[in-house]
Amino acid sequence: MPRYAQLVMGPAGSGKSTYCSTLVQHCEVLNRSVQVVNLDPAAEYFNYPVMADIRELIQVDDVMEDDSLRFGPNGGLVFCMEYFANNFDWLEDCLGHEEDDYILFDCPGQIELYTHLPVMKHLVEQLQQWEFRVCGVFLVDSQFMVESFKIDDYSMVRFLPFDRTDEEGINIVLQHIDFAIQYGEDLEVKEPRAYHSSLMEPDVKQIGNMALLPLKTQFKGPAPRETKENDIIEEGIYYFKANVFFKNYEIKNEADRTLIYVTLYITECLKKLQKCSSRNQGEKEMYTLGITNFPIPGEPGFPLNAMYAKPSNKQEEEVLPLSFFVKVTNMPKIGCVQLVIIVEFHFMPDKL
């Protein structure tokens, strides 16, 4: 039967030895025999039993202390691995010839051993000659998965051989520099997209040039009952983070004016809530804002009067603030108090 090998690779400190130790413990629980071979001549400590340790063949410290070699840490490691590649018979003796073995090879982390030397390639070829089924396990720190730029940046790197005495080589390097400088110049700049209301319907009731749109309410009033899955308050909150940055918002219909009004209202809510230290205080601020303090189109304090038509009569002036913010569930609260509950869950979960 064939034997099996895992080459456990990865940068220094990525958890290769920890992985080997954990896998050994896991397989012991399953009554499965797994052996480990240490191939790092600079390793100092690992908490798993080994069937073979390269340090018994050669150690980095011994190489660095040899006055005839005068190697530093990296040079010493390279020397050790080249020495190991010339003595695979030592590894063969350590591995033996038992069938159905499963062996983990805890490899060193220095990248030069994989990019500049053929040692690991020769090791894989040798294991295959010994009838091992070989796979590679490459470990990286989990932080690389959270901060994707640590991986993405590598795709932007390209290495070119450069000989300053070769005119053609200089021209090639300069050409690639020009390509890098001009990269993306022919692409069209994508403008950020504004979100428009999807609730506009034919013959919708209006006040001025604002649409009275569906609200989820159990109480009769000037605003029509719910007719869609989402209402204007939910739509305004959902689009708030995108639309709040648009200074020149293109209005496509009357429902967009309502959406802008809701966006302004939520902005003012957040300003008030930032100063509140409790939920009760927040609800009081929202009650005051909705009843007395928030301006409507046509009033001097409203910031976008040029975009809105004034309410045509006193009745519309009284209806307008309540039409958009009566959002109740099972209690007859003013809509602005209910809005604070919605807003805090979307934007300020830790505040109140």
XYZ file of C-alpha atoms in Angstrom:
352
model
C 0.000 0.000 0.000
C 1.162 3.580 -0.607
C 2.243 5.939 2.106
C 1.058 9.520 2.525
C 2.875 12.766 3.221
C 1.853 16.326 4.024
C 4.413 19.062 3.456
C 3.369 21.722 5.982
C 4.656 25.049 4.667
C 4.127 28.738 5.351
C 5.856 31.897 6.578
C 7.743 31.871 9.856
C 5.302 32.145 12.750
C 2.242 31.110 10.747
C 1.558 28.093 12.971
C 3.130 25.142 11.150
C 4.319 23.370 14.298
C 1.029 24.134 16.045
C -0.848 22.633 13.109
C 1.253 19.470 13.257
C 0.774 19.147 17.011
C -2.998 19.651 16.771
C -3.369 17.170 13.922
C -1.397 14.538 15.842
C -3.675 14.970 18.879
C -6.786 14.827 16.699
C -5.670 11.611 15.012
C -4.851 10.041 18.369
C -8.490 10.550 19.372
C -9.489 8.757 16.150
C -7.004 5.950 16.854
C -5.137 6.910 13.693
C -1.361 6.827 13.660
C 0.331 9.991 12.365
C 4.066 10.684 12.487
C 5.922 13.999 12.239
C 9.282 14.798 10.662
C 10.968 18.087 11.564
C 12.764 19.607 8.569
C 13.630 22.953 10.182
C 17.303 22.910 11.236
C 16.754 26.152 13.180
C 13.769 24.924 15.218
C 14.074 25.406 18.958
C 10.914 23.890 20.398
C 7.912 21.825 19.340
C 5.478 19.897 21.516
C 5.000 16.748 19.472
C 7.029 13.529 19.191
C 9.080 13.212 16.012
C 10.085 10.133 14.061
C 12.932 12.103 12.451
C 14.583 15.429 13.257
C 16.891 17.142 10.760
C 18.826 18.609 13.682
C 20.218 15.130 14.289
C 21.786 15.422 10.828
C 22.801 19.097 10.897
C 21.995 22.232 12.915
C 22.110 25.902 11.969
C 23.969 26.808 15.157
C 26.776 24.375 14.337
C 27.105 25.809 10.828
C 27.199 29.413 12.088
C 29.873 28.556 14.667
C 32.114 26.925 12.050
C 34.962 29.393 11.447
C 35.666 27.938 8.020
C 32.128 28.653 6.776
C 31.343 32.029 8.410
C 27.614 31.886 7.614
C 24.915 34.065 9.112
C 21.416 32.756 9.998
C 20.053 32.748 6.430
C 23.234 31.437 4.842
C 23.472 28.789 7.523
C 19.910 27.646 6.852
C 20.568 27.421 3.110
C 23.713 25.385 3.748
C 21.805 23.014 6.045
C 19.053 22.387 3.492
C 21.551 21.782 0.682
C 23.387 19.351 2.944
C 20.070 17.638 3.681
C 19.324 17.347 -0.080
C 22.630 15.543 -0.536
C 21.819 13.087 2.249
C 18.297 11.831 1.489
C 19.506 8.356 2.438
C 19.453 9.537 6.076
C 15.765 10.440 5.683
C 15.014 7.107 4.000
C 16.507 5.230 6.948
C 14.415 7.284 9.400
C 11.157 6.760 7.495
C 11.588 3.018 7.128
C 9.384 1.009 4.801
C 6.134 0.490 6.692
C 2.989 0.637 4.585
C 0.018 2.949 5.133
C 2.098 5.518 7.023
C 0.812 9.087 7.269
C 3.665 11.520 7.849
C 3.683 15.286 8.383
C 6.801 17.148 7.288
C 7.177 20.342 9.344
C 9.081 22.515 6.861
C 11.120 25.697 7.469
C 9.437 29.010 6.701
C 12.131 30.971 4.849
C 10.821 31.774 1.373
C 14.281 31.521 -0.218
C 14.228 27.768 0.248
C 11.281 27.551 -2.148
C 12.035 30.333 -4.645
C 15.821 30.143 -5.002
C 16.728 26.543 -4.201
C 15.525 23.225 -5.671
C 15.675 21.463 -2.290
C 11.915 21.167 -1.728
C 11.323 20.155 -5.339
C 13.884 17.377 -5.007
C 12.309 16.302 -1.707
C 8.887 15.900 -3.337
C 10.379 13.922 -6.215
C 12.260 11.685 -3.787
C 9.153 11.007 -1.686
C 7.239 10.063 -4.818
C 9.986 7.623 -5.744
C 9.502 6.076 -2.312
C 5.789 5.621 -3.193
C 4.466 8.469 -1.085
C 1.284 10.295 -2.088
C 2.322 13.893 -1.415
C 0.201 16.988 -0.778
C 1.176 20.490 0.305
C -0.466 22.476 3.109
C 0.351 26.191 3.032
C -0.532 28.129 6.183
C -0.878 31.892 6.562
C -1.749 34.039 9.541
C -5.508 34.563 9.837
C -4.896 38.327 9.825
C -4.135 38.007 6.109
C -7.736 36.946 5.538
C -9.081 39.958 7.437
C -6.743 42.511 5.833
C -6.974 41.482 2.195
C -4.480 44.110 1.016
C -1.700 41.948 2.464
C -2.513 39.379 -0.207
C -3.781 41.636 -3.003
C -0.631 43.732 -3.043
C 1.413 40.765 -4.206
C -0.486 40.743 -7.514
C 0.861 44.248 -8.173
C 4.498 43.150 -7.865
C 6.562 42.213 -10.894
C 10.300 41.628 -11.002
C 12.432 42.381 -14.068
C 16.093 41.444 -14.504
C 18.125 44.634 -14.915
C 21.626 45.064 -16.293
C 22.601 48.727 -16.299
C 25.238 48.064 -18.992
C 22.623 46.645 -21.378
C 20.809 49.374 -23.337
C 17.995 47.019 -24.344
C 17.424 46.000 -20.725
C 17.203 49.675 -19.697
C 14.606 50.317 -22.415
C 12.510 47.357 -21.254
C 12.471 48.647 -17.678
C 11.559 52.180 -18.824
C 8.782 50.777 -20.993
C 7.238 48.945 -18.056
C 7.491 52.090 -15.938
C 5.543 53.966 -18.630
C 2.899 51.245 -18.667
C 2.557 51.477 -14.885
C 2.220 55.283 -14.962
C -0.421 55.158 -17.709
C -2.335 52.224 -16.233
C -6.065 52.941 -16.117
C -5.930 56.278 -17.955
C -8.268 54.991 -20.677
C -10.878 53.784 -18.198
C -13.997 55.816 -17.546
C -14.348 57.131 -14.030
C -17.311 55.515 -12.328
C -19.518 58.030 -10.608
C -21.075 56.985 -7.311
C -24.681 55.921 -7.779
C -27.535 57.610 -5.992
C -30.526 55.543 -4.904
C -33.961 56.713 -5.941
C -37.286 55.827 -4.412
C -39.050 52.780 -5.796
C -42.386 53.650 -4.181
C -43.727 56.180 -6.681
C -47.085 55.165 -8.133
C -49.539 56.883 -10.524
C -52.042 59.272 -8.955
C -50.326 59.212 -5.576
C -51.570 61.883 -3.185
C -49.236 64.848 -2.783
C -48.615 67.815 -0.541
C -46.917 70.475 -2.586
C -44.632 68.392 -4.775
C -43.961 65.673 -2.182
C -45.619 62.268 -2.331
C -47.554 60.812 0.589
C -46.219 57.280 0.584
C -47.176 54.046 2.367
C -46.471 53.657 6.061
C -46.943 50.578 8.209
C -49.487 51.996 10.626
C -52.586 50.691 12.384
C -54.083 54.143 12.739
C -56.143 56.122 10.287
C -54.626 59.336 9.047
C -53.614 61.300 5.975
C -50.894 58.833 4.964
C -52.204 55.852 2.953
C -52.007 52.391 4.424
C -49.196 50.022 3.583
C -49.327 48.647 0.043
C -45.773 47.355 -0.382
C -43.310 45.268 1.571
C -41.214 48.336 2.473
C -42.443 51.774 3.347
C -40.775 55.177 2.887
C -39.175 55.160 6.361
C -37.526 51.787 5.777
C -36.422 52.836 2.298
C -34.935 56.057 3.649
C -32.987 54.214 6.342
C -31.801 51.544 3.910
C -30.471 54.151 1.445
C -29.315 56.638 4.065
C -25.595 55.827 4.148
C -25.342 56.097 0.363
C -27.551 59.117 -0.236
C -26.409 61.284 2.655
C -23.166 62.041 0.775
C -24.887 63.349 -2.375
C -24.896 67.140 -2.421
C -26.472 67.394 -5.895
C -29.134 64.707 -5.815
C -31.056 64.320 -9.075
C -34.781 64.231 -8.334
C -36.670 61.916 -10.689
C -40.136 62.042 -9.127
C -42.117 63.291 -6.154
C -41.203 60.194 -4.141
C -37.538 61.231 -4.344
C -38.403 64.482 -2.578
C -39.971 62.439 0.180
C -36.872 60.240 0.322
C -34.649 63.322 0.641
C -36.898 64.686 3.377
C -36.555 61.408 5.309
C -32.769 61.504 4.802
C -32.621 65.024 6.254
C -34.781 63.940 9.154
C -32.599 60.912 9.949
C -29.503 63.137 9.800
C -31.043 65.447 12.384
C -32.069 62.448 14.501
C -28.495 61.193 14.584
C -27.199 64.619 15.608
C -29.622 64.671 18.529
C -28.966 61.075 19.534
C -25.202 61.626 19.687
C -25.780 63.842 22.706
C -28.111 61.415 24.514
C -26.876 59.096 27.240
C -29.990 56.908 27.572
C -32.854 55.566 25.508
C -35.436 57.586 27.426
C -33.526 60.781 26.762
C -33.303 59.833 23.084
C -37.058 59.273 22.829
C -37.730 62.647 24.433
C -35.416 64.358 21.963
C -37.134 62.628 19.036
C -40.576 63.592 20.355
C -39.540 67.222 20.610
C -37.889 67.166 17.192
C -40.922 65.690 15.439
C -43.521 67.924 17.061
C -41.883 71.323 17.320
C -38.369 71.626 15.949
C -38.011 69.981 12.542
C -38.787 72.458 9.739
C -40.975 71.567 6.770
C -40.709 72.826 3.171
C -41.570 76.496 2.982
C -40.385 77.362 6.477
C -37.264 79.555 6.811
C -35.213 76.827 8.529
C -35.716 74.198 5.825
C -32.403 73.852 3.890
C -33.794 72.846 0.469
C -36.714 75.175 -0.085
C -35.753 75.756 -3.719
C -36.488 72.091 -4.494
C -39.868 71.925 -2.778
C -43.242 73.556 -3.247
C -44.848 75.033 -0.151
C -47.947 73.408 1.294
C -50.860 75.179 -0.358
C -52.918 75.720 2.804
C -52.858 75.546 6.584
C -54.280 72.044 6.645
C -51.416 70.712 4.498
C -48.915 72.462 6.777
C -50.348 70.564 9.751
C -50.576 67.270 7.895
C -47.045 67.271 6.446
C -44.902 66.464 9.527
C -47.253 63.752 10.755
C -47.743 62.179 7.334
C -44.210 60.866 7.091
C -43.390 59.938 10.669
C -46.448 58.180 12.104
C -44.773 54.755 12.330
C -46.410 52.754 15.113
C -46.576 49.092 16.065
C -48.851 48.179 18.962
C -48.711 51.369 21.018
C -50.113 54.771 20.047
C -46.769 56.573 20.142
C -45.850 59.493 17.940
C -44.019 58.248 14.858
C -40.777 60.094 15.586
C -40.421 58.142 18.846
C -40.731 54.904 16.911
C -38.201 56.190 14.405
C -35.532 56.535 17.086
C -35.880 52.804 17.799
C -35.345 51.988 14.130
C -32.494 54.464 13.688
C -30.554 53.322 16.734
C -30.538 49.691 15.566
C -29.269 50.657 12.111
C -26.706 53.331 12.932
C -26.040 53.506 16.668
C -26.244 49.982 18.159
C -23.777 50.824 20.938
C -25.054 54.291 21.759
C -28.407 53.648 23.447
